[in-house]
Coordinates of C-alpha atoms and ligand atoms in Angstrom, one line a residue:
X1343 CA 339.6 9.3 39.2
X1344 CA 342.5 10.0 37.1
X1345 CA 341.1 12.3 34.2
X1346 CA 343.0 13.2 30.2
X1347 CA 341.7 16.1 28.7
X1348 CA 342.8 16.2 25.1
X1349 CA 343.5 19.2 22.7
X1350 CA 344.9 22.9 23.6
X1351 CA 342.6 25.6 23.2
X1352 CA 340.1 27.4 25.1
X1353 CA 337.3 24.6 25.0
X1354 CA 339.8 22.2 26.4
X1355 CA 341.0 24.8 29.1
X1356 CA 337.8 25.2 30.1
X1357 CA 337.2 22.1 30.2
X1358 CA 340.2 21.2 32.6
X1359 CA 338.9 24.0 34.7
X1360 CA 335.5 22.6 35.5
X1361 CA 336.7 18.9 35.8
X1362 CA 339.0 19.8 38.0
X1363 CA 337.0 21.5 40.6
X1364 CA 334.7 17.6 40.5
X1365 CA 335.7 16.2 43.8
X1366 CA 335.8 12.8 41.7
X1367 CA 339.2 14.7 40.3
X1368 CA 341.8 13.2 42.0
X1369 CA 344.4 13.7 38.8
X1370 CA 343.8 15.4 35.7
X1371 CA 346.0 15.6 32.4
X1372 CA 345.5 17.3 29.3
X1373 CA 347.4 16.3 25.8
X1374 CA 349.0 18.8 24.8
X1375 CA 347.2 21.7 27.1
X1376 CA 348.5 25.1 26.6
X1377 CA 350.4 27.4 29.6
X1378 CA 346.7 28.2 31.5
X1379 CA 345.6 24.2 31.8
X1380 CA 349.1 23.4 33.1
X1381 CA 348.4 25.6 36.4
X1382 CA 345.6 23.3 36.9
X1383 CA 346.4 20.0 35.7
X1384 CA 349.4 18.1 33.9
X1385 CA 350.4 18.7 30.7
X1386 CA 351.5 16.0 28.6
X1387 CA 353.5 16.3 25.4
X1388 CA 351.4 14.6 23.3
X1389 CA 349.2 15.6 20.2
X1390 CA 345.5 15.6 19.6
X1391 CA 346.5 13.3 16.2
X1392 CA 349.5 11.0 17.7
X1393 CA 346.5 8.6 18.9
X1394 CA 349.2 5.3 19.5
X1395 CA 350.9 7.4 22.0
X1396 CA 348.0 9.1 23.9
X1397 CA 346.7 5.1 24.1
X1398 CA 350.4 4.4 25.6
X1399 CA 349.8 7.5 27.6
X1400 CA 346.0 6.2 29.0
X1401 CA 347.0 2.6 29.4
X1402 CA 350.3 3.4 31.9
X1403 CA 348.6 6.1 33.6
X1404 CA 345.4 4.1 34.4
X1405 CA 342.9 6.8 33.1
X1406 CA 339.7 6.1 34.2
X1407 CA 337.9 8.7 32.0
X1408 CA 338.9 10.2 28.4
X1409 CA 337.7 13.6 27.4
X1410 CA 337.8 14.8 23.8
X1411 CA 337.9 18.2 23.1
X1412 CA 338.7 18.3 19.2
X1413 CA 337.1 16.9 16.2
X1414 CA 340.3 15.4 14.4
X1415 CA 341.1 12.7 17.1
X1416 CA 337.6 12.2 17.1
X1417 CA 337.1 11.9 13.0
X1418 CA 340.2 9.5 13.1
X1419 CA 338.7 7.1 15.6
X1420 CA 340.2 7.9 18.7
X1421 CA 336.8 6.9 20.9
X1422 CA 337.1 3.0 18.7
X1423 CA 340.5 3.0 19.4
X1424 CA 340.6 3.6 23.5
X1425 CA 336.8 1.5 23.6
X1426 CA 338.8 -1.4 22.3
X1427 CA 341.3 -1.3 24.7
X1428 CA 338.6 -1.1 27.6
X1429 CA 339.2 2.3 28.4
X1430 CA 336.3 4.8 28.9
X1431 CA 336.1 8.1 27.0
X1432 CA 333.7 10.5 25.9
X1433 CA 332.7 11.3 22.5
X1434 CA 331.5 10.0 19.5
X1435 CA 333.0 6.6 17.5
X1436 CA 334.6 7.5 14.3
X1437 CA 331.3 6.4 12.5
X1438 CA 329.2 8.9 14.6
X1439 CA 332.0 11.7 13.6
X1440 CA 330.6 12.1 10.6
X1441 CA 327.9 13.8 11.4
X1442 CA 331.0 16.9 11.7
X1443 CA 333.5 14.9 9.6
X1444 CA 331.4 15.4 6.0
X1445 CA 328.9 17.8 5.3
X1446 CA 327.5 15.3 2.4
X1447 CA 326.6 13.0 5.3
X1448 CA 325.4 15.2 7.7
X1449 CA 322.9 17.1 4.6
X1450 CA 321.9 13.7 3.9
X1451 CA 320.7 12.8 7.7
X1452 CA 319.2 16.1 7.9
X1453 CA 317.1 15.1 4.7
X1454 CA 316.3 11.5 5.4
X1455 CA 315.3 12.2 9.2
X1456 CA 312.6 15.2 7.9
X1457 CA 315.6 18.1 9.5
X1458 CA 314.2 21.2 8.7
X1459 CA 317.7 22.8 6.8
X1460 CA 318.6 24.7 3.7
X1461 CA 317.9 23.1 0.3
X1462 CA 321.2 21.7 -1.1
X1463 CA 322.9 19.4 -3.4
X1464 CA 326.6 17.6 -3.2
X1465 CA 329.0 17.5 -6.3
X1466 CA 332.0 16.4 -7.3
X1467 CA 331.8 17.5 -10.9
X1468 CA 332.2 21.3 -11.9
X1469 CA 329.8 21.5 -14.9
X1470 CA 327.1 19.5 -12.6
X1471 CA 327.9 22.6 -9.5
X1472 CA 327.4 25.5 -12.1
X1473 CA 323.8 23.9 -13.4
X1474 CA 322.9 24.1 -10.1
X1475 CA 324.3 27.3 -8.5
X1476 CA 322.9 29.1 -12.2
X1477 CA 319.7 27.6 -11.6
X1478 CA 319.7 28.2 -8.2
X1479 CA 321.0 32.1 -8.0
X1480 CA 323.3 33.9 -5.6
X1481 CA 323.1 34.3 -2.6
X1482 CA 324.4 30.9 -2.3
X1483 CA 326.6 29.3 0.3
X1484 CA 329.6 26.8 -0.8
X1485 CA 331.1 24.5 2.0
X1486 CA 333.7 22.0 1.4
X1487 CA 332.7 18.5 2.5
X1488 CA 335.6 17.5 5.0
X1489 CA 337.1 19.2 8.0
X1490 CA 338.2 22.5 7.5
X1491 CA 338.6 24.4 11.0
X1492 CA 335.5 26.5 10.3
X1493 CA 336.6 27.9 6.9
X1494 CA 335.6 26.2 4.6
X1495 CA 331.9 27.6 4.1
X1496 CA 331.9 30.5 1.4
X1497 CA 329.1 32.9 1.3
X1498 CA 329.2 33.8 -2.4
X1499 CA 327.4 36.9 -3.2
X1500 CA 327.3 36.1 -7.0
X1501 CA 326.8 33.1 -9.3
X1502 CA 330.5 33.4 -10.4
X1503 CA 331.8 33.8 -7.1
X1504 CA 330.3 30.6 -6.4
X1505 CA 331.9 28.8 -9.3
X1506 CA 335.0 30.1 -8.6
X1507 CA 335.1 28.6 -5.0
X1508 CA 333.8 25.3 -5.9
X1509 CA 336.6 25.2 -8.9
X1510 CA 338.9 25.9 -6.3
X1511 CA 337.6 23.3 -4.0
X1512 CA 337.4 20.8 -6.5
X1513 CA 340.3 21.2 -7.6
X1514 CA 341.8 20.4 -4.2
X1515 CA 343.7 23.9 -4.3
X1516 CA 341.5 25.4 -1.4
X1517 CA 341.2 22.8 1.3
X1518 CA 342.9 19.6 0.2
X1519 CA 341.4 16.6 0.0
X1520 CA 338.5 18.2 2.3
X1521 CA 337.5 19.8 -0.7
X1522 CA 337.2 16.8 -3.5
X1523 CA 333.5 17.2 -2.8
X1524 CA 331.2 20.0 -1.8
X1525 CA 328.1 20.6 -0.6
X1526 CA 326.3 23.6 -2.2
X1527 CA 323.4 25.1 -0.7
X1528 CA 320.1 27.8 -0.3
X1529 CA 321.4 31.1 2.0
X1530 CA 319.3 31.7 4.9
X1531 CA 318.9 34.9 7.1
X1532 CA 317.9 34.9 10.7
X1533 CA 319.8 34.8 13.6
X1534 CA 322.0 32.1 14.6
X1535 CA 322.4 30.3 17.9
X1536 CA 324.5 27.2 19.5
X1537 CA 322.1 24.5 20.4
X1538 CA 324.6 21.7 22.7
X1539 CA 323.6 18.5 24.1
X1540 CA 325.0 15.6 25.4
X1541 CA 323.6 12.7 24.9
X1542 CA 324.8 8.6 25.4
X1543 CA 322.6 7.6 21.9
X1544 CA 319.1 8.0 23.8
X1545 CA 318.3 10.0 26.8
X1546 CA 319.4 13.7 25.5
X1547 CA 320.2 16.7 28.0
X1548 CA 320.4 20.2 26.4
X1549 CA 323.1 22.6 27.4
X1550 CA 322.1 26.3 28.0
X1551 CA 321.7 28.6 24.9
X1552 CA 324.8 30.2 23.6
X1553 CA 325.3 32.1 20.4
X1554 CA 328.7 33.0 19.0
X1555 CA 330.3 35.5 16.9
X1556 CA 331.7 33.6 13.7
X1557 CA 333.3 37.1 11.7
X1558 CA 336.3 38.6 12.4
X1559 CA 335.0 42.1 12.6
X1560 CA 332.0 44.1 14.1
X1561 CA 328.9 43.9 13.0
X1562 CA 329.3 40.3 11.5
X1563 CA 331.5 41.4 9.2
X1564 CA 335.0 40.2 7.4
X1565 CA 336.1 36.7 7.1
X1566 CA 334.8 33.4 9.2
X1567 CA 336.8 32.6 11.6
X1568 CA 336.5 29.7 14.2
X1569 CA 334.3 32.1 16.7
X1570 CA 335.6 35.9 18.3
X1571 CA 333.5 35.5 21.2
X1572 CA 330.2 33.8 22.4
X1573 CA 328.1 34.3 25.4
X1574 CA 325.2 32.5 26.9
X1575 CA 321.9 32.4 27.7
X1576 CA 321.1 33.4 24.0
X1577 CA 317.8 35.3 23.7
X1578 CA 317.0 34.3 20.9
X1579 CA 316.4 30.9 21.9
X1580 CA 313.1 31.5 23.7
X1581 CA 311.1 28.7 25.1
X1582 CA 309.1 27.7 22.2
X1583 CA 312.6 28.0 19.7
X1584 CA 314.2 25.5 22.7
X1585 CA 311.3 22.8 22.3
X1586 CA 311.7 23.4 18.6
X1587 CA 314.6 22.7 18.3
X1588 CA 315.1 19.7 20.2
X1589 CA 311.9 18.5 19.1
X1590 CA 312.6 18.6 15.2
X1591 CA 317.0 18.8 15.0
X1592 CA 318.0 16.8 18.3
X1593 CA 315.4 14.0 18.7
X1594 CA 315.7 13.3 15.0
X1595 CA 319.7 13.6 14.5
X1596 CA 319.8 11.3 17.6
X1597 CA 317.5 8.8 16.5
X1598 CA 318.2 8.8 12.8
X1599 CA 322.4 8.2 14.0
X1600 CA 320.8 5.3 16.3
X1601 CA 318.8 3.8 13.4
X1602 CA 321.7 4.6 10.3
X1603 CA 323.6 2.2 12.9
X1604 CA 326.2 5.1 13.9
X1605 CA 324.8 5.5 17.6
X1606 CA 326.0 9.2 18.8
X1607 CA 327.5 9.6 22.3
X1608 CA 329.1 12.7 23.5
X1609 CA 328.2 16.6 22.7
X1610 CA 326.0 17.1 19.7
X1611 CA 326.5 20.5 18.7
X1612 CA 323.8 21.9 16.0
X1613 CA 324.3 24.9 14.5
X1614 CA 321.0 26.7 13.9
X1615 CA 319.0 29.8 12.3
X1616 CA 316.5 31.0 13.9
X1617 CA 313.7 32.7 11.7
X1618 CA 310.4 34.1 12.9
X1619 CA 309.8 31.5 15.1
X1620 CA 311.3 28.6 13.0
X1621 CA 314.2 26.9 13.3
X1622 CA 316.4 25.6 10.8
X1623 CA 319.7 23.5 10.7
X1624 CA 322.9 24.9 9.5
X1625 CA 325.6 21.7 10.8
X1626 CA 325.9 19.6 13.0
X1627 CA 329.7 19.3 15.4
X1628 CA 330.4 16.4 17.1
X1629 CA 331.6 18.2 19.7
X1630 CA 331.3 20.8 22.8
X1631 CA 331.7 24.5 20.4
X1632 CA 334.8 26.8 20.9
X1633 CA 334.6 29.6 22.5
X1634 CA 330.6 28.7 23.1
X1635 CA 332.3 25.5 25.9
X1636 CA 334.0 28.8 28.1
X1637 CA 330.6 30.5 29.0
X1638 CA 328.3 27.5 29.1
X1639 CA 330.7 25.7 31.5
X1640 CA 331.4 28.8 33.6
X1641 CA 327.6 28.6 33.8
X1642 CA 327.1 25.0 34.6
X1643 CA 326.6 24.6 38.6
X1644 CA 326.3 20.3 38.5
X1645 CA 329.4 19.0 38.7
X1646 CA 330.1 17.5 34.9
X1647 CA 332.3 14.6 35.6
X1648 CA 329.3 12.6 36.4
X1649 CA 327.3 13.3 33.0
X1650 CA 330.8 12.6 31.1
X1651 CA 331.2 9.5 32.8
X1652 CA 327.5 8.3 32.5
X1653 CA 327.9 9.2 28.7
X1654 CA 331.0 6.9 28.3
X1655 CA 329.3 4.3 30.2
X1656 CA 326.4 4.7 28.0
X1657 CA 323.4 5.5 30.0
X1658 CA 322.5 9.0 30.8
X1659 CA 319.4 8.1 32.7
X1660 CA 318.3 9.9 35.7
X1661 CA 321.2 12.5 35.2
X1662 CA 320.2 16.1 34.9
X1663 CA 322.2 19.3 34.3
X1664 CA 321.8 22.6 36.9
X1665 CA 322.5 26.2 35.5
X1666 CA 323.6 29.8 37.5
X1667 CA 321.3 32.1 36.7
X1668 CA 323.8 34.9 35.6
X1669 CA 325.0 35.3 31.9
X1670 CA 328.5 34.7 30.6
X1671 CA 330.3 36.6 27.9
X1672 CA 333.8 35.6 26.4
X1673 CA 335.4 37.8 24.2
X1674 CA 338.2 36.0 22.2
X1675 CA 341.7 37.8 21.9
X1676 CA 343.2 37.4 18.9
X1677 CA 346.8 37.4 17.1
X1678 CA 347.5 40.2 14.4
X1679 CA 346.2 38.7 10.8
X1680 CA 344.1 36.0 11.7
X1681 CA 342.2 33.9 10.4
X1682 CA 344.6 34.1 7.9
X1683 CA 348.9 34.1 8.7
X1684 CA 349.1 35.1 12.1
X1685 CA 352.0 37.0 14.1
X1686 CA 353.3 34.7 16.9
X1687 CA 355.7 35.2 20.1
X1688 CA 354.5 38.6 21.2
X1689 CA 354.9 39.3 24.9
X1690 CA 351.4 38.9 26.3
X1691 CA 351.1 41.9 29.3
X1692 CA 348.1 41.7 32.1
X1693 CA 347.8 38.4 32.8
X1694 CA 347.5 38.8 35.9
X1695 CA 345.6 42.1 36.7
X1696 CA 342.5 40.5 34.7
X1697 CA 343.0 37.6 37.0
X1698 CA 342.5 39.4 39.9
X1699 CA 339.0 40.9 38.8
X1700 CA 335.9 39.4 40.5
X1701 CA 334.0 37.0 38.0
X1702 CA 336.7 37.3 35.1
X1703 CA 338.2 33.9 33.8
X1704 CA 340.7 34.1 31.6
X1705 CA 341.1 30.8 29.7
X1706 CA 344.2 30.4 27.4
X1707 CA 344.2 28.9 23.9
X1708 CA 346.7 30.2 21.6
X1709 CA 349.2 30.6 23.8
X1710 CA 353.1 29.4 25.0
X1711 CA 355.2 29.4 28.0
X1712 CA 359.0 30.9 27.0
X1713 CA 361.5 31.2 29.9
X1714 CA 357.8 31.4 32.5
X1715 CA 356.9 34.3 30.4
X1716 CA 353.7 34.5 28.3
X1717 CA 353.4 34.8 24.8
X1718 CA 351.4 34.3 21.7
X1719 CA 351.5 31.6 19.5
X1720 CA 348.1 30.4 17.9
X1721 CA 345.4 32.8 16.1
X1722 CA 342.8 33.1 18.8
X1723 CA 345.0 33.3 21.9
X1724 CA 342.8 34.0 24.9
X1725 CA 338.8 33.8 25.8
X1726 CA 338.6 36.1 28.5
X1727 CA 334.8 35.1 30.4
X1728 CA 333.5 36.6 32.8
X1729 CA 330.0 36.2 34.4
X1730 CA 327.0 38.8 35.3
X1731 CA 323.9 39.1 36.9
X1732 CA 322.4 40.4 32.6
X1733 CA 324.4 40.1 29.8
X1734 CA 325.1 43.7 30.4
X1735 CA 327.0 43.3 33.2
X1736 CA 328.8 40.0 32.0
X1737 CA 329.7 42.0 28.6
X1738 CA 330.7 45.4 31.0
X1739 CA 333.4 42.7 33.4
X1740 CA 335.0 40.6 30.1
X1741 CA 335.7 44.1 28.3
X1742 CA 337.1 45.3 31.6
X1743 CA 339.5 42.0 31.8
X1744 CA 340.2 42.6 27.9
X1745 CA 341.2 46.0 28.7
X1746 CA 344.4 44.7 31.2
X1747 CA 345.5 42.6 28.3
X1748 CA 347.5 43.4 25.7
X1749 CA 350.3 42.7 23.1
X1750 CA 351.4 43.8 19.5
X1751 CA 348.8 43.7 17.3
X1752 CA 345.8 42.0 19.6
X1753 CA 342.6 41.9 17.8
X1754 CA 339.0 41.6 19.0
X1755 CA 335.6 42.2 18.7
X1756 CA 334.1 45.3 20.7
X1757 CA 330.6 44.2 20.1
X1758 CA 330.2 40.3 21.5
X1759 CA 327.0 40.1 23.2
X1760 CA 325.2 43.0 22.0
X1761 CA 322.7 41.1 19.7
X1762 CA 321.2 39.8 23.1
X1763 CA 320.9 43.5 24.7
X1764 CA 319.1 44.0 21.4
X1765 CA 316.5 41.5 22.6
X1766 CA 316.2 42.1 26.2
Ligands
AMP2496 P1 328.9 25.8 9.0 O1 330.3 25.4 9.3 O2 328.2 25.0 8.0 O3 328.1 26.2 10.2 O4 329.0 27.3 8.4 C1 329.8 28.3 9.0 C2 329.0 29.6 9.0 O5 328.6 30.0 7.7 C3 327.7 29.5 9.8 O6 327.9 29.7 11.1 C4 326.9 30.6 9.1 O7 327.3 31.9 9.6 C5 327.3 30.5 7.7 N1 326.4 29.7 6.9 C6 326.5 28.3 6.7 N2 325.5 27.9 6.0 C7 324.7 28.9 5.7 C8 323.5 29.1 4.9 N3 322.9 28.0 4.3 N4 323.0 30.3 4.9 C9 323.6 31.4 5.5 N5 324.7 31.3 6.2 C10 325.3 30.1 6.3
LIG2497 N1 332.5 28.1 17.6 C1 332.1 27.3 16.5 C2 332.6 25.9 16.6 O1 333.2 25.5 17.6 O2 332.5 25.2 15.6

């Protein structure tokens, strides 16, 4: 089979990677990849948004199979588009997208199909926001209802905090036209995990556990950014959380898509906080997570072509997912100022001494190729992963690859995994 990847990050590297070790592989191309997907498949100069040409691309190429990695192709109808061609692809139609695409829709789901979330309410009008966030009291969480690359949630530690990042929202100074409306809602503590599954609309198998590490700094602490680092299995996601969880947030998102007439195919990612046993909903992505899709593939054993292909053909049955028992960690590498303006085109040094170490993976994201020489050029650049027989050990080999790697200014986190030591 001849297989297109599309986007050019770390999900979709890793992504390339596992599809192309599928002895179903023959061909595999990813639009636009970055440097480390080209040593493994074909890069094609095309981008995630220009959705005439990557048709043009699929069409002339005879793709059998579609992969989506992002959520904009998805959220402007890329799965319609190729489906009415007769071309197979994986992911969600542009109507299921907005179970991602606007938070409004997605709180409303929740609420409708009895998804245990936070308590909330949508606005578009400023004086309506403050009676509530007043009434309500800070702690309280404002998100912006459209597509913001993970930024646009704001944890506002006081009532005028809050009003100030709704004003700016509404005003469409913040986030554009993402921000015209925005959902405002209850703050809740616990610990949060990454609860994936792929589904074709009615048969549902769940990914392994992951959490990820959403802050910039240690300890949870600085700015959101789109993840510094995930690992999986997640601890916290015992046995009884896992039934949970698909029980009262999967089963239900799936079935209340089917029955609002948006059936969902492809990964359904859903955010969660995990409380004392309970389990509540933070969002839902239509989409594998990134960096959560580097560990949870370098865990998968089953070959995934099969699964992607079943989804796009819509019928899952009778396919099943196998797992290696060791744990993965992947510590993102990041660029000098992000998540906000980054440096770019700084000489990235070790490439290939963490290549060489046993069970390290080092999957590119922000990165570009300049006269065959490495540099950076996007805020998270790489997700070095690496896989161990505990956490422990996983965490021990990705902080020795991290420690080969280096460039002016290279953030990271020092402490990815070590909420799951806490628990073991
Ligand atoms: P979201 O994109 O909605 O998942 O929000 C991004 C991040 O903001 C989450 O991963 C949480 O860390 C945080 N967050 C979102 N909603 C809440 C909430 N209601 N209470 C506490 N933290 C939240
Ligand atoms: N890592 C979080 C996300 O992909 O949305």
């Amino acid at each position: 089979m001849k297989i297109l990847v599309i986007g050019g990050g770390g999900r979709e590297h890793a992504l390339v990677w596992k599809i192309s070790q599928s002895p179903l592989a023959e061909k595999v191309f990813c639009a636009p990849g970055n440097p480390g997907t080209a040593q493994l498949a074909e890069n094609i100069a095309i981008g995630v948004d220009e959705l005439d040409k990557l048709l043009a691309f699929a069409r002339e190429n005879s793709v059998d199979l579609t992969v989506v990695g992002p959520e904009q192709p998805l959220s402007l109808g890329i799965v319609d588009l190729f489906e009415q061609h007769g071309l197979k692809v994986f992911g969600p139609d542009r109507g299921a997208a907005l179970i991602e695409g606007s938070k409004a829709f997605s709180k409303d789901l929740m609420q409708k199909y009895d998804i245990p979330t936070a308590a909330y309410g949508v606005f578009t009008d400023l004086a309506a926001a403050e009676e509530f966030i007043t009434r309500t009291g800070a702690p309280i969480v404002v998100k912006a209802d459209g597509l913001a690359a993970g930024k646009g949630v704001i944890i506002a530690q006081t009532c005028q905090e809050a009003i100030a990042a709704v004003r700016d929202m509404l005003s469409g100074n913040a986030f554009g036209s993402a921000g015209s409306r925005v959902v405002i809602e209850e703050f809740l503590t616990g610990e949060e995990a990454s609860f994936l599954v792929i589904t074709d609309g009615k048969n549902i198998i769940p990914l392994a556990s992951a959490q990820d590490h959403k802050a910039i700094f240690d300890g949870d602490t600085g700015p959101n950014t789109g993840g510094m680092g995930a690992y999986s299995p997640a601890p916290v996601v015992t046995a009884e959380v896992h039934d949970l969880a698909m029980q009262q947030v999967l089963r239900r998102a799936v079935d209340g898509m089917a029955a609002e007439g948006r059936p969902y195919r492809g990964v359904l990612y859903a955010g969660l906080m995990v409380k004392d046993g309970e389990v509540r909903t933070l969002e839902f992505n239509a989409r594998f997570g990134d960096p959560e899709c580097q560990p949870l593939l370098m865990r998968m054993k089953s070959d995934i072509v099969p699964v992607l292909l079943a989804v796009a053909n819509g019928d899952l049955s009778g396919l099943t997912l196998e797992w290696h028992d060791q744990a993965a960690v992947c510590v993102v590498m990041a660029a000098e100022g992000y998540p906000g303006e980054y440096r770019k085109g700084d000489r990235i040094e070790g490439l290939e001494e963490a290549a060489g170490l046993e069970d390290v993976f080092v999957f590119h994201a922000g990165t570009s190729s300049k006269n065959c020489i490495c540099v950076t050029n996007g805020g998270r650049v790489l997700g070095v992963t690496a896989l161990g027989s505990t956490v422990q050990k996983a965490i021990e080999k990705a902080y020795r690859g991290v420690a080969r790697i280096t460039w002016p200014g290279v953030q990271y986190r020092k402490d990815i995994g070590n909420k799951a030591i806490g628990r073991i």
